[in-house]
PDB file of C-alpha atoms in Angstrom:
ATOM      1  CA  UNK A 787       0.000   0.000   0.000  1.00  0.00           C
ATOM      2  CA  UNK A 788       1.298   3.119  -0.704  1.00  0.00           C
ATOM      3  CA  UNK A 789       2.074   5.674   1.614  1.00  0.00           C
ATOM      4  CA  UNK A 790      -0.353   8.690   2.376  1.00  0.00           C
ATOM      5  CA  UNK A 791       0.987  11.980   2.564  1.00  0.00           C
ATOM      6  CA  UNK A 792      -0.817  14.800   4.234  1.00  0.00           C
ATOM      7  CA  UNK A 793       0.657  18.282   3.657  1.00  0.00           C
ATOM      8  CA  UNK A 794      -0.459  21.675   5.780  1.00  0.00           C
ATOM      9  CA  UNK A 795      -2.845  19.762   7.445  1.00  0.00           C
ATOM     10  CA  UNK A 796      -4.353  22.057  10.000  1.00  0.00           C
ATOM     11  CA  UNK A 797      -5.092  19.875  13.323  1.00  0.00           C
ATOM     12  CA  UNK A 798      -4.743  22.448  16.347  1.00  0.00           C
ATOM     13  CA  UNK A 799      -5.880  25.926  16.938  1.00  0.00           C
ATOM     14  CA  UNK A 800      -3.575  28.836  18.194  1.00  0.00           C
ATOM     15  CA  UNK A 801      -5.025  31.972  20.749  1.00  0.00           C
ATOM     16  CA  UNK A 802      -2.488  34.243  22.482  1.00  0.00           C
ATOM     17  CA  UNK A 803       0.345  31.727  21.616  1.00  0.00           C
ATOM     18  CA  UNK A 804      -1.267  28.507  23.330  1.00  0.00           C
ATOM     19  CA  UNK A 805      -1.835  25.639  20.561  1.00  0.00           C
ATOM     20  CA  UNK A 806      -4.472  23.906  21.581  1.00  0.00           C
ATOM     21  CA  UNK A 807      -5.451  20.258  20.031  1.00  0.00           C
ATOM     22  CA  UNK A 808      -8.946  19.881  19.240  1.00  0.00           C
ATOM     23  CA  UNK A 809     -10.098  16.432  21.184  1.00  0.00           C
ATOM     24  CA  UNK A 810     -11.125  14.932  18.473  1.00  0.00           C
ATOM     25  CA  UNK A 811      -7.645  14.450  16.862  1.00  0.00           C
ATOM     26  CA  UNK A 812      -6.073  11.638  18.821  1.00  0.00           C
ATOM     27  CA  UNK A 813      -2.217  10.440  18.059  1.00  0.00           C
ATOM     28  CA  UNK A 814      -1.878   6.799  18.897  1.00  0.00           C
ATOM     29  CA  UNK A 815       1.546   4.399  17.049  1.00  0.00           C
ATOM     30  CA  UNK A 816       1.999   8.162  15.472  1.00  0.00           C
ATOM     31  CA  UNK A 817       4.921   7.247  12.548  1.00  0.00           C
ATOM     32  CA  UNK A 818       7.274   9.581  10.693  1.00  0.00           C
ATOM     33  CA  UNK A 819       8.819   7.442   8.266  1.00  0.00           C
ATOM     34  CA  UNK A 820       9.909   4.027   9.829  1.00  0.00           C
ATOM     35  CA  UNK A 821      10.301   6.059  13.652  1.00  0.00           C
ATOM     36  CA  UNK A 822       7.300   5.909  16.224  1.00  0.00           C
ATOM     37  CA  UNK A 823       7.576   9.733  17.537  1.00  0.00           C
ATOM     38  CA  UNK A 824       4.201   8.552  19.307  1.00  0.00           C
ATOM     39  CA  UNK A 825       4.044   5.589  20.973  1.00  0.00           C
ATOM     40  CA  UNK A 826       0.875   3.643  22.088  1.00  0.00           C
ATOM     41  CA  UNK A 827       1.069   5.268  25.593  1.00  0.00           C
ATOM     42  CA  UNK A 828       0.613   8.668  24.054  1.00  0.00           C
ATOM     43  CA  UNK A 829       4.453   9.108  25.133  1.00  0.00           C
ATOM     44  CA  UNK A 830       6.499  11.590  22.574  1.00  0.00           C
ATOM     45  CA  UNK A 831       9.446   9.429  21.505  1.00  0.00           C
ATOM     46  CA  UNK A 832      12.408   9.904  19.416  1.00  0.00           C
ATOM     47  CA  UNK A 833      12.689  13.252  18.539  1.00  0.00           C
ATOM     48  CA  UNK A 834      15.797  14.595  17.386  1.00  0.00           C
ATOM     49  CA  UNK A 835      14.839  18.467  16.186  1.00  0.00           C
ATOM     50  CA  UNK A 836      11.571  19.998  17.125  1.00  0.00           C
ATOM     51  CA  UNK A 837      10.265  23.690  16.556  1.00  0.00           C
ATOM     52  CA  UNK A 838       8.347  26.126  18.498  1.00  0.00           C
ATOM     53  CA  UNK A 839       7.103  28.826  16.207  1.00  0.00           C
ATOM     54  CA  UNK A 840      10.387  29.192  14.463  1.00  0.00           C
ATOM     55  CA  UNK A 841      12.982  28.249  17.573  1.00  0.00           C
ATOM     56  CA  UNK A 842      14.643  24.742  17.462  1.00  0.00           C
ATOM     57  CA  UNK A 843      13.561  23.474  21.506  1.00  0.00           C
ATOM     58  CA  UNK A 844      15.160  20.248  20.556  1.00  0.00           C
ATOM     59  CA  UNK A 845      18.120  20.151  18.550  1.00  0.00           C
ATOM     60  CA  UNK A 846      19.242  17.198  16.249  1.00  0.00           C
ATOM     61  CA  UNK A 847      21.555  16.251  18.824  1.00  0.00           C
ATOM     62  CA  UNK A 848      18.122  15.318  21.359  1.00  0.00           C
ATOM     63  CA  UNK A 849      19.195  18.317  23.574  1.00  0.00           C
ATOM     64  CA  UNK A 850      16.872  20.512  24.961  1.00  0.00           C
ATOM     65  CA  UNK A 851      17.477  24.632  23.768  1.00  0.00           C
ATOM     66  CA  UNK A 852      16.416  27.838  23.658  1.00  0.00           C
ATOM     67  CA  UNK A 853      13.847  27.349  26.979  1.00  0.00           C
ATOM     68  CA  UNK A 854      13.441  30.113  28.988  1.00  0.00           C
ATOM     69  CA  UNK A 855      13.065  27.905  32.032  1.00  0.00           C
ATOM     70  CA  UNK A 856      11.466  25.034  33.776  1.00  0.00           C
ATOM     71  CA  UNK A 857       8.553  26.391  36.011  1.00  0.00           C
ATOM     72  CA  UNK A 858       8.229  23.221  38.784  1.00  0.00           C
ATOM     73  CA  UNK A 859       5.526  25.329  40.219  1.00  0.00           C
ATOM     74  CA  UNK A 860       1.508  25.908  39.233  1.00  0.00           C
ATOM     75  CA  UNK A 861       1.314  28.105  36.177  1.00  0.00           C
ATOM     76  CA  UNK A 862      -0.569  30.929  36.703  1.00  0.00           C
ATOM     77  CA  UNK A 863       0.090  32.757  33.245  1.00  0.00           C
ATOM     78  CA  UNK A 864       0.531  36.012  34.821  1.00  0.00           C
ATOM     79  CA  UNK A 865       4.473  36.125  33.463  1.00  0.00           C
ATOM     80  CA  UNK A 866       5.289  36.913  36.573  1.00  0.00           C
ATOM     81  CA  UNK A 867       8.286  35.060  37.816  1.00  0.00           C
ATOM     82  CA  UNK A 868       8.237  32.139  40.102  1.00  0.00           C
ATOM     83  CA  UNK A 869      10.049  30.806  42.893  1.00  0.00           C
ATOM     84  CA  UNK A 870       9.651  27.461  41.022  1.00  0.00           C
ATOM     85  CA  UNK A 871      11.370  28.524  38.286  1.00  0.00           C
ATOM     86  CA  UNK A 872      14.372  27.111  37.487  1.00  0.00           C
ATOM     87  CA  UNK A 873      15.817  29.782  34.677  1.00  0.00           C
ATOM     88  CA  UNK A 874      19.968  28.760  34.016  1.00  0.00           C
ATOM     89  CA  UNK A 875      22.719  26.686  34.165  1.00  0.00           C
ATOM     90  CA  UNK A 876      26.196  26.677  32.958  1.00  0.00           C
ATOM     91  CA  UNK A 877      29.459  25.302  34.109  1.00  0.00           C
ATOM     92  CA  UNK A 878      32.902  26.770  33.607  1.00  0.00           C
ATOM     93  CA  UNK A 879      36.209  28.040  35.113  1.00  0.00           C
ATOM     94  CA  UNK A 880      37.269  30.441  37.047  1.00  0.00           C
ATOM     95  CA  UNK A 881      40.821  32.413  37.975  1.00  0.00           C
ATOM     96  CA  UNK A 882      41.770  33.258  41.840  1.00  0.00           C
ATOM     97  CA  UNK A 883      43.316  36.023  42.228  1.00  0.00           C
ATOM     98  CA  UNK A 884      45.782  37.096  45.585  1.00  0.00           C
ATOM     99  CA  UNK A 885      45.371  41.086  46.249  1.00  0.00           C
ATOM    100  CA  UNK A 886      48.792  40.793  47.185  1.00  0.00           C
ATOM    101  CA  UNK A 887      51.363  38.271  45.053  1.00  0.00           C
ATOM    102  CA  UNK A 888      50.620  35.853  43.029  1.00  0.00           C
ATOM    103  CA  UNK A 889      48.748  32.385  44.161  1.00  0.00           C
ATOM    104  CA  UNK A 890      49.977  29.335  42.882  1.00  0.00           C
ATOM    105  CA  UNK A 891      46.576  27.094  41.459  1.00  0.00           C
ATOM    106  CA  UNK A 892      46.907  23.536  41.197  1.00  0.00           C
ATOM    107  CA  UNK A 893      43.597  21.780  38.915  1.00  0.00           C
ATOM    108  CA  UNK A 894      41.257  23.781  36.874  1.00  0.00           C
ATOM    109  CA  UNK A 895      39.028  26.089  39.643  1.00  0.00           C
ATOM    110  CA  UNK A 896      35.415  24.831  38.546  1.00  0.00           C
ATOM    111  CA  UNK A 897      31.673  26.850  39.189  1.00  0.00           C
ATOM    112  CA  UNK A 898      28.370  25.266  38.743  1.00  0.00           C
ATOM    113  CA  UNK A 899      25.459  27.941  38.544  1.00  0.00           C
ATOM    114  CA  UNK A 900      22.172  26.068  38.825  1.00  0.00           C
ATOM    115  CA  UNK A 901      19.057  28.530  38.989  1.00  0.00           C
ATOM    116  CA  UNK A 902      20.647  31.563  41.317  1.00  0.00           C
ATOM    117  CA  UNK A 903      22.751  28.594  43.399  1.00  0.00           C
ATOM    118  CA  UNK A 904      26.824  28.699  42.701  1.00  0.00           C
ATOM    119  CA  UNK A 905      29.018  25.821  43.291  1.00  0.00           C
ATOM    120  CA  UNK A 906      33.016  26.267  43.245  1.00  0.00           C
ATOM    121  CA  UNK A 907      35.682  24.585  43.639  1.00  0.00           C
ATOM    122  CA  UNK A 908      39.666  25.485  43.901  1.00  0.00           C
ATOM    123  CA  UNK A 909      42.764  24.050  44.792  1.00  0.00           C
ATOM    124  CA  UNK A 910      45.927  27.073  45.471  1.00  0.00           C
ATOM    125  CA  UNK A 911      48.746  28.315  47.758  1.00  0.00           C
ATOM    126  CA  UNK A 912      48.639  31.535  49.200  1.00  0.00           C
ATOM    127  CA  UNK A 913      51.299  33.357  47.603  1.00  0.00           C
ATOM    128  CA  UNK A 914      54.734  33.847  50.435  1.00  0.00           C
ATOM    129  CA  UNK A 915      53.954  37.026  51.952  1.00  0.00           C
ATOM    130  CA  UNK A 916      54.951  39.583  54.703  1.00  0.00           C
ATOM    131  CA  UNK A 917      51.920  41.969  53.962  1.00  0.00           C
ATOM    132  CA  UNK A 918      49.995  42.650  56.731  1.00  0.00           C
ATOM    133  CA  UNK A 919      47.086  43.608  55.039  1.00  0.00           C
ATOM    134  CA  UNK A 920      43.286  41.652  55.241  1.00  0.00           C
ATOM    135  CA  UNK A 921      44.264  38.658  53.255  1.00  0.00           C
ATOM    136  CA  UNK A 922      41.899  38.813  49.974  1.00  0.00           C
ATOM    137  CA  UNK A 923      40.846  36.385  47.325  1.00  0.00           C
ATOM    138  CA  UNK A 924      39.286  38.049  43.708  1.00  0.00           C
ATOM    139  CA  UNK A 925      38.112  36.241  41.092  1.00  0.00           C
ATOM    140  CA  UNK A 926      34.648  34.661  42.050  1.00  0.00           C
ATOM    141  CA  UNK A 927      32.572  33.827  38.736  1.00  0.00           C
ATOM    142  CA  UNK A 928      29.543  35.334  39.512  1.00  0.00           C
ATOM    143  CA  UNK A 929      28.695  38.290  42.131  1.00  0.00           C
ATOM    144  CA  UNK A 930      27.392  37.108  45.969  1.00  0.00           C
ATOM    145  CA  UNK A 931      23.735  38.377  46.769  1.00  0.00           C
ATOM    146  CA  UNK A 932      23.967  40.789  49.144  1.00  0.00           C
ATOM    147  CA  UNK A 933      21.601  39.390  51.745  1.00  0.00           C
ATOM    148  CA  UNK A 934      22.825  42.480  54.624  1.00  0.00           C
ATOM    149  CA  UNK A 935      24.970  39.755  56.625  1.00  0.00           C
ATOM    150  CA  UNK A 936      28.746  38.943  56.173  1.00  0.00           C
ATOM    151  CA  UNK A 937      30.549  35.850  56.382  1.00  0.00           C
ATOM    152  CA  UNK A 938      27.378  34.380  55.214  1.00  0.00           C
ATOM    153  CA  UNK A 939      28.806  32.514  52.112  1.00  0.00           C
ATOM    154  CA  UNK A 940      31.387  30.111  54.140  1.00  0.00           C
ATOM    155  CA  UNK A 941      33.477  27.271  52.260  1.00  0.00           C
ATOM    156  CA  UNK A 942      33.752  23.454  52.748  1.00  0.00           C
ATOM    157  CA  UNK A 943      37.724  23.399  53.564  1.00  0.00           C
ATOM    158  CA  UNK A 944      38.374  19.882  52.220  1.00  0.00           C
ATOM    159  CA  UNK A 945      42.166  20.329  53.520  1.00  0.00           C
ATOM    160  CA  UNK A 946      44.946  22.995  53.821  1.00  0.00           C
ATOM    161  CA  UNK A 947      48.192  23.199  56.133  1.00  0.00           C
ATOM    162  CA  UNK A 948      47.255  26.485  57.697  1.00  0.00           C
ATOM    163  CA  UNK A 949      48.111  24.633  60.959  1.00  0.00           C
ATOM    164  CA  UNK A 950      44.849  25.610  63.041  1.00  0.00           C
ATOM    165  CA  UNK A 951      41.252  25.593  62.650  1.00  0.00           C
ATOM    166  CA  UNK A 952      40.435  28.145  59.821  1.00  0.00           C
ATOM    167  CA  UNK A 953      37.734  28.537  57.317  1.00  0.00           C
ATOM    168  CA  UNK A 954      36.994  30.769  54.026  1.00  0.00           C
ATOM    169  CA  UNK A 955      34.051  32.692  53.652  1.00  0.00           C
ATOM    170  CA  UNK A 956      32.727  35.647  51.000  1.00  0.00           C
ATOM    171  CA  UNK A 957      31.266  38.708  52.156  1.00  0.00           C
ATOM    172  CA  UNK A 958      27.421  39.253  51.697  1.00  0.00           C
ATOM    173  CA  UNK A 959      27.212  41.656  48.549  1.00  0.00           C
ATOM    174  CA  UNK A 960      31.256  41.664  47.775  1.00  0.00           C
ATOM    175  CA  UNK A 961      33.275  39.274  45.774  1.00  0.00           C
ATOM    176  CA  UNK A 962      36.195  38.739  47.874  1.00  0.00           C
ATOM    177  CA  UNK A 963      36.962  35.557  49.517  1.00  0.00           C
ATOM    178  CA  UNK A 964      38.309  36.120  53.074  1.00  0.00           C
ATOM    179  CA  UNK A 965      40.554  33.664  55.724  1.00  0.00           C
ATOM    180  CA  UNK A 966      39.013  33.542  59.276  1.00  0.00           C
ATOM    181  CA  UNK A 967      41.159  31.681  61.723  1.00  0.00           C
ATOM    182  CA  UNK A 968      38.797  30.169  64.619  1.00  0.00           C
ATOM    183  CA  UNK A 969      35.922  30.960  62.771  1.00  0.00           C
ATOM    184  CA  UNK A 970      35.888  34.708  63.595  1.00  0.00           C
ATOM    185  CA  UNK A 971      38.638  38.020  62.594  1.00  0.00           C
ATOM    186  CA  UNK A 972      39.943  37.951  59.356  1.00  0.00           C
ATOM    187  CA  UNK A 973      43.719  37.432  59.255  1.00  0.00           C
ATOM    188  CA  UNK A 974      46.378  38.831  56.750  1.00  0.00           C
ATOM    189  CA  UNK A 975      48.417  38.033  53.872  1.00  0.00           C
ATOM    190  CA  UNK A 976      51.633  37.053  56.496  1.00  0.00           C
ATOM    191  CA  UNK A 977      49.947  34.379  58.193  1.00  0.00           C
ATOM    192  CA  UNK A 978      48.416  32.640  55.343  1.00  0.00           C
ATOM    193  CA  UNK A 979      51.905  32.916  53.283  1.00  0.00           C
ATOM    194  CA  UNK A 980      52.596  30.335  51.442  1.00  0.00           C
ATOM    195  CA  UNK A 981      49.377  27.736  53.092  1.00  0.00           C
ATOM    196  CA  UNK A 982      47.889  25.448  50.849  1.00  0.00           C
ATOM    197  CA  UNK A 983      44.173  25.568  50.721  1.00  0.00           C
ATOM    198  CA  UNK A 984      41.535  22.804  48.817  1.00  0.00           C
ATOM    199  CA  UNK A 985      38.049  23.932  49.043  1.00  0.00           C
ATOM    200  CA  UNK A 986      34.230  24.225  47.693  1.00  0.00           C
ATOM    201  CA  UNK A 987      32.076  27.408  48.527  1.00  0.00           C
ATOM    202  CA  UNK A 988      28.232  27.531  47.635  1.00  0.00           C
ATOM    203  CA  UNK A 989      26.550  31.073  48.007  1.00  0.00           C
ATOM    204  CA  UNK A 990      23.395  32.560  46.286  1.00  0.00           C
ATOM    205  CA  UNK A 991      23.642  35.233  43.325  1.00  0.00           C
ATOM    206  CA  UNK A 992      21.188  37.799  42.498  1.00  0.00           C
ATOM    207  CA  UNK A 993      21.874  36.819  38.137  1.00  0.00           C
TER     208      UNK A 993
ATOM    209  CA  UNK B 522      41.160  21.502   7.864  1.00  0.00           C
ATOM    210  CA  UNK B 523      42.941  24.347  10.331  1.00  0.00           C
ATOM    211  CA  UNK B 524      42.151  24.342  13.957  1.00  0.00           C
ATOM    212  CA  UNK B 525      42.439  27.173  16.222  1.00  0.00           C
ATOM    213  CA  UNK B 526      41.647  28.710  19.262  1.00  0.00           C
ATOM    214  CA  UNK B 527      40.429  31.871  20.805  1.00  0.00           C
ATOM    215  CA  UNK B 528      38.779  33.144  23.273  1.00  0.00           C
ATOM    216  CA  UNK B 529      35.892  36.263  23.308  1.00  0.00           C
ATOM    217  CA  UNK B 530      33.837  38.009  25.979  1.00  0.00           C
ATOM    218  CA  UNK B 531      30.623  36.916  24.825  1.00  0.00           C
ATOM    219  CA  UNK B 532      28.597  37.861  27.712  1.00  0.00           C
ATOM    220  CA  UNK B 533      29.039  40.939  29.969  1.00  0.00           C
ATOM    221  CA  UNK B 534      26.211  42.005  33.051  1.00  0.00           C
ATOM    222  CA  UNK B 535      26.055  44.638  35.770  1.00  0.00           C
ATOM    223  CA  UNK B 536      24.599  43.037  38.639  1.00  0.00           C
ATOM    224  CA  UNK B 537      23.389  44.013  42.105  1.00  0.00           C
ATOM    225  CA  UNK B 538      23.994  47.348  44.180  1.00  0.00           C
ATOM    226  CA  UNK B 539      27.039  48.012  43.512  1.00  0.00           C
ATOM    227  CA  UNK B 540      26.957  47.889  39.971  1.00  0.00           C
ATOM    228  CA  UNK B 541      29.084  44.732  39.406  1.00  0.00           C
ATOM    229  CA  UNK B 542      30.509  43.605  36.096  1.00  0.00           C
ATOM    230  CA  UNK B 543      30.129  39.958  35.434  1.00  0.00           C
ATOM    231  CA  UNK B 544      32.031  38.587  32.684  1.00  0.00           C
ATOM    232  CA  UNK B 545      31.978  35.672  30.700  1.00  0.00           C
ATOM    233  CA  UNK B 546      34.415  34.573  28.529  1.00  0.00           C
ATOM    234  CA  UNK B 547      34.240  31.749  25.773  1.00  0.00           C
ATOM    235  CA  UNK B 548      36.908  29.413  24.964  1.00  0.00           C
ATOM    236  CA  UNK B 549      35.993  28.417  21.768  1.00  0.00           C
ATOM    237  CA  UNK B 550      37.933  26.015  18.864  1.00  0.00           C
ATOM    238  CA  UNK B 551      37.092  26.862  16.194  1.00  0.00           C
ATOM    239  CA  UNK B 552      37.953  24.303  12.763  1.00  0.00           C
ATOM    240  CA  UNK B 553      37.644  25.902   9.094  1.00  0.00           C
ATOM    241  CA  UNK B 554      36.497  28.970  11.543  1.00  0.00           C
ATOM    242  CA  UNK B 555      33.228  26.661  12.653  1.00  0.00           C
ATOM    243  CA  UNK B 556      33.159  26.532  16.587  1.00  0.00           C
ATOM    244  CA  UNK B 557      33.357  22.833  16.889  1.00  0.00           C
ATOM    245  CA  UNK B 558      33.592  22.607  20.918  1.00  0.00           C
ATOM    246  CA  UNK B 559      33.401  25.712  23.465  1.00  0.00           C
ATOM    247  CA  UNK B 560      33.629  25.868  27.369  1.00  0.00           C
ATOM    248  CA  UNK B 561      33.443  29.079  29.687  1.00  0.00           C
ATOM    249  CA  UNK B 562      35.785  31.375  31.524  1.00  0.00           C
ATOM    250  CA  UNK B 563      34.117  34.139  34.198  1.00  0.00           C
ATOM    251  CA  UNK B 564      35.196  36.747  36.660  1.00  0.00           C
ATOM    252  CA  UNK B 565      33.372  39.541  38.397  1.00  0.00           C
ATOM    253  CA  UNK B 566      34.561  43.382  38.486  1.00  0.00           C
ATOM    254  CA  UNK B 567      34.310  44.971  41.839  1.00  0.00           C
ATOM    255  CA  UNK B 568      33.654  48.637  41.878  1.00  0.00           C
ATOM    256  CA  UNK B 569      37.482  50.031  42.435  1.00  0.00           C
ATOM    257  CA  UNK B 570      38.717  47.266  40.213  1.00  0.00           C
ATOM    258  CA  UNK B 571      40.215  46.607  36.811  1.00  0.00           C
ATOM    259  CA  UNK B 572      40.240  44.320  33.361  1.00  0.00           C
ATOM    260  CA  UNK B 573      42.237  43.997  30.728  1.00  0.00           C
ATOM    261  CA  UNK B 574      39.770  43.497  28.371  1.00  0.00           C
ATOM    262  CA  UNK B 575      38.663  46.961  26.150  1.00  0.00           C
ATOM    263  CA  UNK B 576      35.099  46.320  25.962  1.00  0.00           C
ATOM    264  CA  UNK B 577      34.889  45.568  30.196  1.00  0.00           C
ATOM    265  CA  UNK B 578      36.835  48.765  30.888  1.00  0.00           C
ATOM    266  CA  UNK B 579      34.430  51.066  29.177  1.00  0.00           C
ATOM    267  CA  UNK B 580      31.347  49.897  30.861  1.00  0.00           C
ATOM    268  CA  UNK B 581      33.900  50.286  33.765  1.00  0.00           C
ATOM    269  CA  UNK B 582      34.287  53.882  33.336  1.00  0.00           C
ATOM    270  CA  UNK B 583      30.494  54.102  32.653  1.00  0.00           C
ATOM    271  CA  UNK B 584      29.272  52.235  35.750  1.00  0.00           C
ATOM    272  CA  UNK B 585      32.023  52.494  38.413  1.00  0.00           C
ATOM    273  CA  UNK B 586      31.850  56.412  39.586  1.00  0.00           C
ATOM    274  CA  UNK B 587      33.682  57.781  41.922  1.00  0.00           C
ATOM    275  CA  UNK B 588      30.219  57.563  44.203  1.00  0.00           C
ATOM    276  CA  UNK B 589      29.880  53.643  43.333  1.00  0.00           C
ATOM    277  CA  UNK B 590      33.608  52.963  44.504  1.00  0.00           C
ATOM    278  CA  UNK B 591      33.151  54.922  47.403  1.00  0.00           C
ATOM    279  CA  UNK B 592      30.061  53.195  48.552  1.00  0.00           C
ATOM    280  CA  UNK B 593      31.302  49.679  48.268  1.00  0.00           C
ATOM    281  CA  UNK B 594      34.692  50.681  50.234  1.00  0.00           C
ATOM    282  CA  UNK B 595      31.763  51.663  52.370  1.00  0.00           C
ATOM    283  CA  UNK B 596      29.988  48.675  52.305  1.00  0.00           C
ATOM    284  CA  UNK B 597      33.211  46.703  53.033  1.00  0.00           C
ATOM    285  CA  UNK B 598      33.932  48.167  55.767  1.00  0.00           C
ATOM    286  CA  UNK B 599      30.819  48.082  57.283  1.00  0.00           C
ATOM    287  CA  UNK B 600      31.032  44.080  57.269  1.00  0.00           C
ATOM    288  CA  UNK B 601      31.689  43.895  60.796  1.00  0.00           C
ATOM    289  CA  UNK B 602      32.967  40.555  62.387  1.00  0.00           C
ATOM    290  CA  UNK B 603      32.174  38.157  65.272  1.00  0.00           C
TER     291      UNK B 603
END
């Protein structure tokens, strides 16, 4: 038998950018060629490049593109953004940076940005000092949310050779990494000279 | 078939109070000039700080003012401790 071929056959309605499928069209073992893209659970299957309007949302490559976000929440249509909305993520590198010297980095420095949530990770010695100046780190990939608290951003030390107890943290609306020996005062450049430090911070961003 | 490498700021943003300049930078390789993989660089710009990079520095001069810098210096210092 051969095959029937429909062209610009109209099957759903569009109003204010909503296509709506009337109910008596029904897709059931739906067939492009020799591929189900409908199987008989009503599931989409096996789509390798799908349009919206005239944006690829599913490139030949089955990856998902071009979405403006994932709302896990009740859509209310308003446009108004949502808490459940889950709206970016990328992953990358980034470069820390001594205020005074130059810091030795060991691996690649790593962030993961997941909705407004940042991940990152770094390996590096302090750079051998005698500056008595607050000992600062630059370099963060994306700018803390300034919540009105500091120290609020405070890092998983996974080892260093500082010697004591000690822990990292990033200022509330800054993007400076800063040493606090027994959890409080920041200390200087001289007495983290040279000290090795492997860590992961998370902290919230306003982007 | 030539491959090469280079790297662009291909996104810049001004976030948050204090006006500061996130930067992202692609890594791209590029083969017969078609970007055939990519991965990303970033850094943020403090108010009071620099870049190297031409395009970053003039939104610097446009968005860091004397009244910015002096407010975050202000806003550091104001971070008091335990």
């Amino acid at each position: 038998m051969a095959g029937l071929y429909l062209n610009h056959v109209k099957v759903a309605e569009e109003s204010g950018g909503v296509v709506s499928l009337p109910n008596t069209v029904q897709f059931n073992n739906l067939k492009i060629g020799e591929t189900e893209v409908i199987n008989s659970n009503r599931q989409i299957q096996n789509i390798t490049g799908l349009k919206i309007g005239e944006t690829e949302v599913i490139n030949s490559n089955r990856q998902i593109q071009n979405i403006t976000g994932i709302d896990f929440g009740s859509s209310s249509g308003t446009g108004t953004p949502s808490s459940n909305l889950l709206d970016d993520y990328e992953e990358g590198t980034w470069t820390p940076v001594s205020g005074a010297g130059t810091l030795i980095i060991a691996d690649t420095p790593t962030y993961t940005k997941t909705g407004r949530h940042v991940f990152l990770t770094a390996v590096f010695t302090m750079p051998t000092q005698t500056n008595t100046d607050q000992a600062r780190v630059y370099g963060l990939p994306f700018t803390p949310k300034n919540n009105g608290s500091n120290s609020e951003y405070g890092a998983g030390l996974g080892e260093h050779n500082y010697g004591s107890y000690i822990t990292l943290c990033i200022d509330s609306g800054s993007s400076i990494i800063l040493f606090r020996p027994n959890g409080s005062s920041s200390t200087t450049y001289t007495n983290v000279s040279g000290k090795n430090f492997r860590f992961s911070i998370s902290y919230l961003t306003d982007s | 078939m030539a491959l090469t490498k280079q790297t662009v700021t291909d996104k810049i943003e001004i976030v948050g109070q204090f006006n500061h300049i996130q930067v992202r930078e692609a890594i791209q390789v590029l083969e017969d000039g078609q970007v055939i993989s990519q991965s990303y660089h970033r850094y943020v710009v403090a108010p009071g700080e620099t870049s190297n990079d031409a395009k970053v520095q003039a939104i610097i001069a446009a968005v860091h003012t004397p009244d910015v810098i002096a407010a975050y210096q202000q806003h550091l210092q104001e971070q008091t401790e335990l």
